Each structure stands twice: as structure tokens, then as C-alpha cells.
């Protein structure tokens, strides 16, 4: 990170936000929480005597809930294919359902439903509910079927659309002129109901030549969007491509074709699809490069995977025996592939497909990303020598120098996450340039030497004395501090 | 937190909606007399669980229950019933099943129950597949599921993608019908405000339905006052921020599904997971749900101490006192104990996760993005997030927040960040980026949109906190930005001297640690206060217009302080908390009607392409 310490301080001091600390160091709140937990847990003995909470099965579903029951069906079905009867169980209602009246009362209600009169359906339902709540209900319940099938009328375009919006079946076949058809579509769009818009579009698709339809849709963006979505949902890929081609939406067309690769499960087939169908698609220049990279990456992965699978199976390679592969490399992102290469093929020369250097070159991986990934991989294998080499540069005079494009504080953090020993950590903490963050990192990871040396260099006697209390009694660190403190050569600033 | 104002109205009792839905389902099931197996699609299982249970279904001769999956089914039953959302995929699956039954000369009855409604495309598929007539269809108008006293969800998460990405208005009519249902039971509503294209369309359709109504219901006392409708894309900033209010945080981390959450072993400190309903019935949860996370610890420890002392009362009781204690208090205490230990466990688990992922730096970056300074630093933070392959959704969320607050990324940044993203998380995210561009969540600035006037730079300089940020302001992303403009006009970024007091907050900004007042909620506050859009012309212009205010009925029969907040495309728990806070301060009662509960992760996941 390029942020300087000064900025950071500035920000925090001027900030009005309460520092919302989730930090380990500041564990006041966490300990408070732990304490509460202990208190609550100590009560458990009394409470567990006869816990009458809701009954839950092993997966935590309340017994009697529908999700629970479906799982039961599934496991029963597995156990015995033929005798799939419901296992008798104690039914328990979920906590929330206790607010409803018991099933018995619903019986009477539903029988009312069954017997309602065809014309007065709403009224009778509301009447039925009146005594429970003194209001009139007008629920959108299904109307009698007969009402839906009113084929007799010669509805106008407007009426037809309105009736369709009310969920009534209306034959559209009467509308045969293009003018009528478009009028239908425009009315549907005016009404905003997408369900009706799509219904009209289905009719137009059936009765119009696609060239005619496309031309009209181009002038009607709302309808066009519905049509594209409809084709996508119906997986009518060919017609969709034709439409996009007609509209000259080339990038969308390319993406639409490219999307098909997701449905191809086999690696070889997917690679071939990318090569023969996608590389030449009219993507934007930048996307074109991404798709090319996609293809190249998969091609490499297939080669490396076959190779490594073989190596692992024969047991020749020590690396694979010591660290068996957890998953296949196929379809992994580039960074994961690089990480993999840094684990298993770190020392290979640039000539092989599997070498990190080759990947880095082929995909123009930025230095920062490369270093971060290689560091994580080599630290995981505790190859400290490789870690060292990552940050060592030689100048033309042959002097070596340590340099980290990511900042050494990040390096330290990553090493710590991989359980690097203090001796190693110390080396890198020392390289953190900013003294304040060096001290805080040193303190955090117990790199005493670095902290002590830094205070000495800062000639900060007071802090050194404070730090003396933090190290163990008569440890080498304490002796070191004492030696420094008694050194008459140092001109302390305080 | 502030206590209720005495003049705030009571909430209507929405449990009747559950009963209505259940009774209709029973009615439909009885239309197919005799034994039947019921196949339920996964997305309907939890909503169904909220209103019915197995024994109710069994009473109506449902024999076995199955999850509708893309797998062959084994059922001996002569009647099959399918409960599904109106999706082509499901209808095709059922069609295959019917055809294979036909091929093996198996004679069965089939019924498809569409919830909440059937689409014309479903009929078309049935017809195309040659099984129209072999299957009977029904609509189960289960539009509204009350998740809590004040939250009603339509449980339609696909609304967001369908409308805001694909531009498909298929659910517009559905929402209008849902509003109509709510209005006819609890209304009438006297006035409606709204902003956004979709809101306007829903309103138009709803008004059509009202005009159709033969019943005159205007003479009864109404439980509802006003309706405020808002499109999700009016405010994309809010859902892209990390949630830090307890309920939102629990949703972000454990995913609250249909009002209930599954706490895993890391929370329950035993080897099984527990499903818990999170609503106002949970006394412990009810007191902490709207609190900033930093206040939750002290509350829970106080509660634990109280509980301890109540248990301690047993000491020195005689038999009789003990008997009353057991009879009257013990059960309540036990319940409280169970809840308390669960929420403490959840807090611990949240703390652990947040510490691991460097939460503090993340918050700092989000706050910088909201305030619009140190943009370069934020970009390198996001870059590092991506390079280290931290969760793909989290990285995407930050990218979107950057884009929305800055009104799009400049070409150089857009390309470099996109490339890095594809390298870290997979090249197929090319499709994700294309989708995000279409919704406007993550966009590239058109070349012409670079700095035009010197005053832009100057104003940027003035607002920048550190005076030494000259280079930053000139070199980076200080561009024409709607969010900045809106933020300034509405005061979304509070200027407070000293520390923001999260314990006794003064405004809705507390839900984001004092850094930002959610735009959606601020808009509602302003419109309610002004009783309209007057004076907000500049703001609505920046929000691309489409605002409206319509009188629906003249007489103010109900309390004008009960407000139905309708979110089209989803609503976050943070917004709910913010409006509950506003309600307490100003004496309103908000009722939330949303197409679904959402958060940044859900929205972004819906932008990703998967195999079809």
C-alpha cells in the first residue's frame, strides 16, 4: 500500500467516526462478551434439566416444518424405494405458527370455499371472515373458471389487453393485420404489465416473419427488451443471435455466444468451443484479449493437469507425495493457477507451460501480483530461502538490496499467516521503513530485537524502559535492554 | 435509543394475511380430492413453512412432500401436485415428467399451482410441450408474507434481476396486485408518493385496479395512511455498504432467509445447527436488532448479569416460593437464557470473522469512498483485495461502491481493475462486468465526461480534508458525480465535530457508524416532512426524475402517520433500522413492503451468470 503513515494519522485524528474496533489488541469488548458467555453458560446446568424449547432434528430443522419433512421424504426414499410411507412422527408446530388458530378452524373455512356460490364468491368469503375481523376482505382469489372462458365477445384491442391483464383468456388470432398486431403490442406496453407484453410478443412471433418483427421491435425498446429476455429464457439461441445481428449489437452478440461455454462441462470441449466459436467474435478490443487469455489459460491447464495427474499417480515426484493435490487445476482462475505453479513447479525453467515464469510472461502478470502470489505459495511450503530470493535484488556493482513492491508490512503479515518462525519474521519486520509501524509490527509479532534496536536508534530511553516491562524477566531481551540502557555512549533524547 | 412517541399509531395486525394465504392453499388442494404427492420448489419452501405445516397439508390428503429438483422423481401416487414459481425451467421439467409417464402408459392426474400467479409463457410452454390439457393449473395468490410485525415480503428476489437487468416488467402487475390486496384489507391509503420508473408503473396499474373495484370501501376506518414507493436503483449506494447494525450484520454473515437464520456449530457451541426465527417475538433480539454492533456487547452482558441475579433469587427460597418461581418465572428465564446464549454466540462468531478479514481497513475504505477523498488509496486497497483473492463478492461490492460514488470509473482504472478481477476470480466474470454495466452498478465513464470546469476541481479541493491533497484532486477521479451532488443537497454525509455518538444517535447515519445517512431513507424523511416533492426539484433532477405524488382518496380516515414503504427490487435491514429510528423520532410507524430482503451480496450474486 502506498498510503503513508502521515495520511493515515491525519485521517483518524480528524475523523468523526467512532473507531469501531474489531482488533485483537483491543479486546475489551471481546472479553466482556466472553465473560457474559461464561455467565450464561454457568446457568446451563439448571436450564438443561427439561428444556422444552422446540424439538429440532439433527440438522436443526424444527420437527414438523415443511423443510424438515421434505428431507425426511428424501432420506426415506433413499432407504427403501418401494415402501415410501410417511414415517410416523410427533408433529410439532413451529414457534411462529402458534399464532394461528388450530387446524380445526381452518377446516370450516375451507368448506365455505368449497361451497361458495359462483357469482357471489367474493361476498361470501368476506362474510365468512367478518366475524373474525370486522372488515371487508377482497382477496384476489380465483374466480370461477367459467368467467375466464368468455370467448364470445369481439373485444377491441384495448379491451383485449385490459382483459388479459386481469388474467382472462382472450384469443388473439382475430388480429391479423400488421397494424392490429402492433396496436396490441403498443397497448400492452402502455399498460406496463410485462406478462401481457410477453404474451403479445409470443403471438407476434408465431404470426410474423422474423424480419418484420425485428424491424418493428427496433422501434419499441421496452418490447424489445421483453423479447430478448423471453428468447434467453426459452434458450432460443439461434433466433436471439439473429435478432442481435439484425440490431447490430455486436458486443452483446459476442457475449451471448461466449456465455454458452458455461453449459459445456468437459474441459476439452470447452477449450475447442472457445477456440473455434469465440476467438473470432466481435468483442471490444479489451474483451477480445480477455477471451484470448481465457482460451490460452484453459489450454495450458489441460496440458498441465494431464501431466501432473500422471506424475501424482506414479508417485515419482516427491512434491506430489508430500503435498497431494487437493483439486483439479481445470477451470481455475489465473491467480490460482499461478499459485499452483509456484507450489509444484517453482524451479522449472521458462520453457515449460507449467513454470511460474512462463505464466507470468504469457499473461503479463504485474510484478506486485506475481510477488504476492509467489510469496504466499513459498511461505506455505516454508521455503524461506525462496522467500528471501523474491525480495533480493543486485545492483550493477554486485551489492544486494532488499526490495518489496508490496511493502514489507504486507510481507510480514503474509508470513505470519503462514506461521513463519520469529527469526524469519524478524528479518522482514526490520525492513519495514516507517519506524512507528516497525515498532508496532515488532511488538505484535514479538520480534523483540527489532523493537529494542529501533528504540535504541531513536534514542528513546523512556520507551525502551517501558518495553523492558513487557519482556520476560532475565531473558536475553531484558539483558540486552539493560546493556543498552547502561551504555554511556548513547545520547538519549529523553 | 429513543423510546416511542405517544402519538405514534399502532401497527395493524398482519397475521390475517398468513391465514388468508393458508386458507386459499387448502381450498386449492381440495380441488384435487384424494391422496396426492406434493412437489415444492425450493424457493417456496421457507415461505410455505411460515404459513402452514406438515399436519395441515396431511389433513388435506397430501401424502408425501418432495423438493422439486432437476432429478428424476419416484412416486407411486396417482395424483401429483406441483407448487412452483411461474418459471419456464420448472414447467419444462414437469412437462418432461408428464411425457415420460405417457410413454410408459402411466395414468396420473397432475396439477400445477403457480404462486403468486401464472404467466402466459407458462401456458405457452405447456402447449408447446404437448401437455396442455393433461395438466390442470391454479394460481395461489400468495403475494404477501408478513415476516414480522412491520415487515411484509413478497419473497421475489428475482424481481431485481428481471426488472433492473433484463428490463422485464413481468412482476410489475404482481406488485400492483399485492398493493391492491393490502389496500383492500387494511386501507384505503389516502396518498401515494414515489420515485423511479418502476414505481410509477406499479402505481398506474394499481390505480387501474382501484378504479375497477365495485366495492366502495372508503367509508371504513383505515389502518394505513400513506404509501411511499421507491425503485432500488434510485439508491444503489446504501446496499453496497457493509452493514453494521446487528440485524443487517447477521444477515450479511449468516444470511437471514425468510425471517429465520441458521446458526451453525460455531455459534451454538454444540455439534448441531439451530434454526432460529428472528423477529419481535424474540425478546433479546428485539432489543438489539436496530443497534449499532458496538453497542450490542454491553447490552448482552448487562442482560446476562440480570439473568444471573434472577436465577440467584432461588437461593434462600422456601418450598412455596420455589414452587411459584418454577411455575411463573422459570420458563421465561429459560427462554431468555436460550436466546441470550445464541446471540452471544453469534456476536462472538461475527467478531472472529470480522477480525480475520481486516474489517477496520475495509470500513475506512468505504467511508473514504462515501466522503470522496483519498480515492487513490481506496483503489489500491481494492486492488489488493482482488490480488489476494479475498471473497469475489466483497471485491465486487467495493468496486461498485467506488463506481457509484464517483459516477463511473475512468477508463484506465476500469480496465485495469477489470483485468485484475478476471485474473483473480475467473475470466467468465466478463459476463458479470457486462451485466453490472447494464444495471449501472459498475460503469466506465464515457471519454467526454472528464473534468470540464475549473470550479469542479476547486470545490473538490475545498471539501478535501487534508490540504495537502492537491495531487489527488487533480490527478484522479474528481468527476461530475450525481452522488456527490445529491449527498451535498440532502446532507447525507453528516459533519460532526468530535466523535459520533452511536449510543444516543441524533440521525439515521448511526446505521453506518455515523458516516452516511442512507439516501433512500433521507428521501422519505424529506418528502414526508414537506408533504410532497416541493423544494426537492434539484435532488430529483439529479436522481433522473420520475417522482410523483398522487392523492387517492380525499378523506383522511386513517392515521397519516402510518407509512407503507415499498421497495421495488429489495430493501436492506439497515434501511429498515434507519426508518424505524426515524419513526421513533418523528412519530411515524413504518410498514415495509418489499419484493424481498436484500443486501449487497444478494444483489451482486444475481448479476453473475451460471450455467442454464
Coordinates of C-alpha atoms in Angstrom, one line a residue, chain B residues 196-387:
Chain B
X196 CA -38.5 5.7 -10.0
X197 CA -39.8 4.4 -13.3
X198 CA -40.9 1.1 -11.9
X199 CA -42.7 2.7 -9.0
X200 CA -44.6 4.9 -11.4
X201 CA -45.7 1.8 -13.5
X202 CA -46.8 -0.1 -10.4
X203 CA -48.7 2.9 -9.3
X204 CA -50.5 3.3 -12.6
X205 CA -51.5 -0.4 -12.6
X206 CA -52.7 -0.3 -9.1
X207 CA -54.8 2.8 -9.7
X208 CA -56.4 0.9 -12.6
X209 CA -57.3 -1.9 -10.2
X210 CA -58.7 0.6 -7.8
X211 CA -60.9 2.1 -10.4
X212 CA -62.2 -1.4 -11.3
X213 CA -63.3 -2.0 -7.8
X214 CA -67.0 -2.3 -7.5
X215 CA -67.0 -2.2 -3.7
X216 CA -66.8 1.1 -2.1
X217 CA -64.6 0.7 0.8
X218 CA -63.9 4.2 1.5
X219 CA -66.2 4.5 4.5
X220 CA -64.3 2.4 6.8
X221 CA -61.5 3.4 9.2
X222 CA -58.2 2.8 7.6
X223 CA -55.1 1.3 9.2
X224 CA -52.9 2.8 6.5
X225 CA -52.0 6.4 5.9
X226 CA -49.5 6.9 3.1
X227 CA -47.5 4.9 0.7
X228 CA -44.0 5.7 -0.4
X229 CA -42.6 3.7 -3.3
X230 CA -39.0 3.7 -4.4
X231 CA -37.0 1.8 -7.1
X232 CA -33.9 0.1 -5.9
X233 CA -31.8 1.9 -8.5
X234 CA -32.6 5.3 -7.0
X235 CA -30.2 4.4 -4.2
X236 CA -27.5 1.9 -5.0
X237 CA -25.1 3.3 -2.5
X238 CA -26.9 2.1 0.6
X239 CA -27.0 -1.7 -0.3
X240 CA -23.3 -1.6 -1.3
X241 CA -22.1 -0.5 2.2
X242 CA -21.2 -3.1 4.8
X243 CA -24.0 -3.4 7.3
X244 CA -23.0 -2.7 10.9
X245 CA -26.4 -2.7 12.6
X246 CA -27.0 -6.0 14.4
X247 CA -29.8 -7.4 12.2
X248 CA -28.0 -6.3 9.0
X249 CA -24.8 -7.8 10.2
X250 CA -26.4 -11.1 11.0
X251 CA -27.9 -11.0 7.5
X252 CA -24.6 -10.2 5.8
X253 CA -22.8 -13.0 7.7
X254 CA -25.3 -15.8 8.3
X255 CA -28.0 -14.9 5.6
X256 CA -31.4 -14.5 7.1
X257 CA -33.8 -16.5 5.0
X258 CA -37.4 -15.7 5.2
X259 CA -37.2 -14.3 8.7
X260 CA -35.1 -17.2 10.1
X261 CA -31.5 -17.9 10.4
X262 CA -29.5 -21.0 10.7
X263 CA -26.7 -20.7 13.3
X264 CA -24.0 -23.3 12.8
X265 CA -22.0 -25.1 15.4
X266 CA -19.6 -22.1 15.7
X267 CA -22.4 -20.2 17.2
X268 CA -24.4 -22.8 19.1
X269 CA -21.2 -24.3 20.7
X270 CA -22.6 -27.7 20.3
X271 CA -22.3 -30.0 17.3
X272 CA -25.6 -29.2 15.6
X273 CA -27.0 -26.2 13.8
X274 CA -30.1 -24.4 15.1
X275 CA -32.7 -22.6 13.1
X276 CA -34.0 -19.5 14.8
X277 CA -36.8 -17.2 13.9
X278 CA -35.6 -13.6 14.2
X279 CA -38.5 -11.3 14.9
X280 CA -40.0 -9.1 17.5
X281 CA -41.1 -12.3 19.4
X282 CA -37.5 -12.9 20.3
X283 CA -37.2 -10.5 23.3
X284 CA -33.4 -10.4 23.3
X285 CA -33.2 -9.9 19.6
X286 CA -35.9 -7.3 19.5
X287 CA -33.8 -5.1 21.8
X288 CA -30.6 -5.3 19.8
X289 CA -31.7 -5.7 16.2
X290 CA -31.5 -2.0 15.4
X291 CA -28.4 -1.2 17.5
X292 CA -25.0 -0.4 16.1
X293 CA -22.9 -3.5 16.6
X294 CA -20.6 -1.8 19.1
X295 CA -23.5 -1.3 21.5
X296 CA -24.6 -4.9 21.4
X297 CA -21.9 -6.3 23.7
X298 CA -22.6 -4.1 26.6
X299 CA -26.3 -4.8 26.2
X300 CA -25.8 -8.5 26.2
X301 CA -23.5 -8.5 29.2
X302 CA -26.0 -6.4 31.1
X303 CA -28.7 -8.9 30.2
X304 CA -26.5 -11.8 31.3
X305 CA -25.9 -10.2 34.6
X306 CA -29.6 -9.6 35.1
X307 CA -30.4 -13.2 34.3
X308 CA -27.8 -14.4 36.7
X309 CA -29.3 -12.4 39.5
X310 CA -32.8 -13.6 38.7
X311 CA -31.6 -17.2 38.9
X312 CA -29.8 -16.3 42.1
X313 CA -33.1 -15.4 43.7
X314 CA -33.7 -19.2 44.2
X315 CA -31.1 -19.2 47.0
X316 CA -32.9 -18.9 50.3
X317 CA -36.3 -19.6 48.9
X318 CA -38.6 -21.9 50.8
X319 CA -40.6 -24.6 49.1
X320 CA -43.6 -22.5 48.4
X321 CA -41.7 -19.6 46.9
X322 CA -39.7 -22.1 44.9
X323 CA -42.9 -23.5 43.6
X324 CA -44.2 -20.2 42.4
X325 CA -40.8 -19.4 41.0
X326 CA -40.8 -22.6 38.9
X327 CA -44.4 -22.1 37.9
X328 CA -44.2 -18.5 37.0
X329 CA -40.7 -17.4 36.2
X330 CA -38.6 -20.3 35.3
X331 CA -39.9 -20.9 31.8
X332 CA -39.5 -17.3 30.8
X333 CA -36.0 -17.3 32.2
X334 CA -35.1 -20.4 30.4
X335 CA -36.3 -19.0 27.1
X336 CA -34.4 -15.8 27.7
X337 CA -31.3 -17.9 28.6
X338 CA -31.5 -19.8 25.4
X339 CA -31.8 -16.7 23.2
X340 CA -29.1 -14.9 25.1
X341 CA -26.6 -17.6 24.7
X342 CA -27.4 -17.8 21.0
X343 CA -26.9 -14.1 20.4
X344 CA -23.8 -14.1 22.4
X345 CA -22.5 -16.9 20.3
X346 CA -23.5 -15.1 17.1
X347 CA -21.6 -12.0 18.3
X348 CA -18.5 -13.9 19.0
X349 CA -18.6 -15.5 15.7
X350 CA -19.1 -12.2 13.9
X351 CA -16.2 -10.7 15.9
X352 CA -13.9 -13.6 14.8
X353 CA -14.8 -13.3 11.2
X354 CA -14.5 -9.5 11.1
X355 CA -11.1 -9.5 12.8
X356 CA -9.8 -12.0 10.3
X357 CA -10.7 -10.0 7.3
X358 CA -9.3 -6.7 8.3
X359 CA -12.6 -5.1 8.9
X360 CA -11.3 -1.8 10.1
X361 CA -9.4 -1.1 7.0
X362 CA -12.5 -2.1 5.0
X363 CA -14.7 0.3 6.9
X364 CA -12.1 3.1 6.4
X365 CA -12.1 2.5 2.7
X366 CA -15.9 2.6 2.5
X367 CA -16.0 5.8 4.5
X368 CA -13.4 7.4 2.3
X369 CA -15.4 6.4 -0.8
X370 CA -18.6 7.9 0.7
X371 CA -16.9 11.1 1.6
X372 CA -15.0 11.2 -1.7
X373 CA -11.4 11.7 -0.6
X374 CA -8.3 9.6 -0.8
X375 CA -9.7 7.8 -3.8
X376 CA -6.3 6.6 -5.0
X377 CA -5.7 4.9 -1.6
X378 CA -9.1 3.3 -1.8
X379 CA -8.4 2.0 -5.3
X380 CA -5.1 0.4 -4.2
X381 CA -6.9 -1.2 -1.2
X382 CA -9.5 -2.7 -3.6
X383 CA -6.7 -3.8 -5.9
X384 CA -5.0 -5.6 -3.1
X385 CA -8.3 -7.2 -2.1
X386 CA -8.6 -8.6 -5.6
X387 CA -5.0 -9.7 -5.9

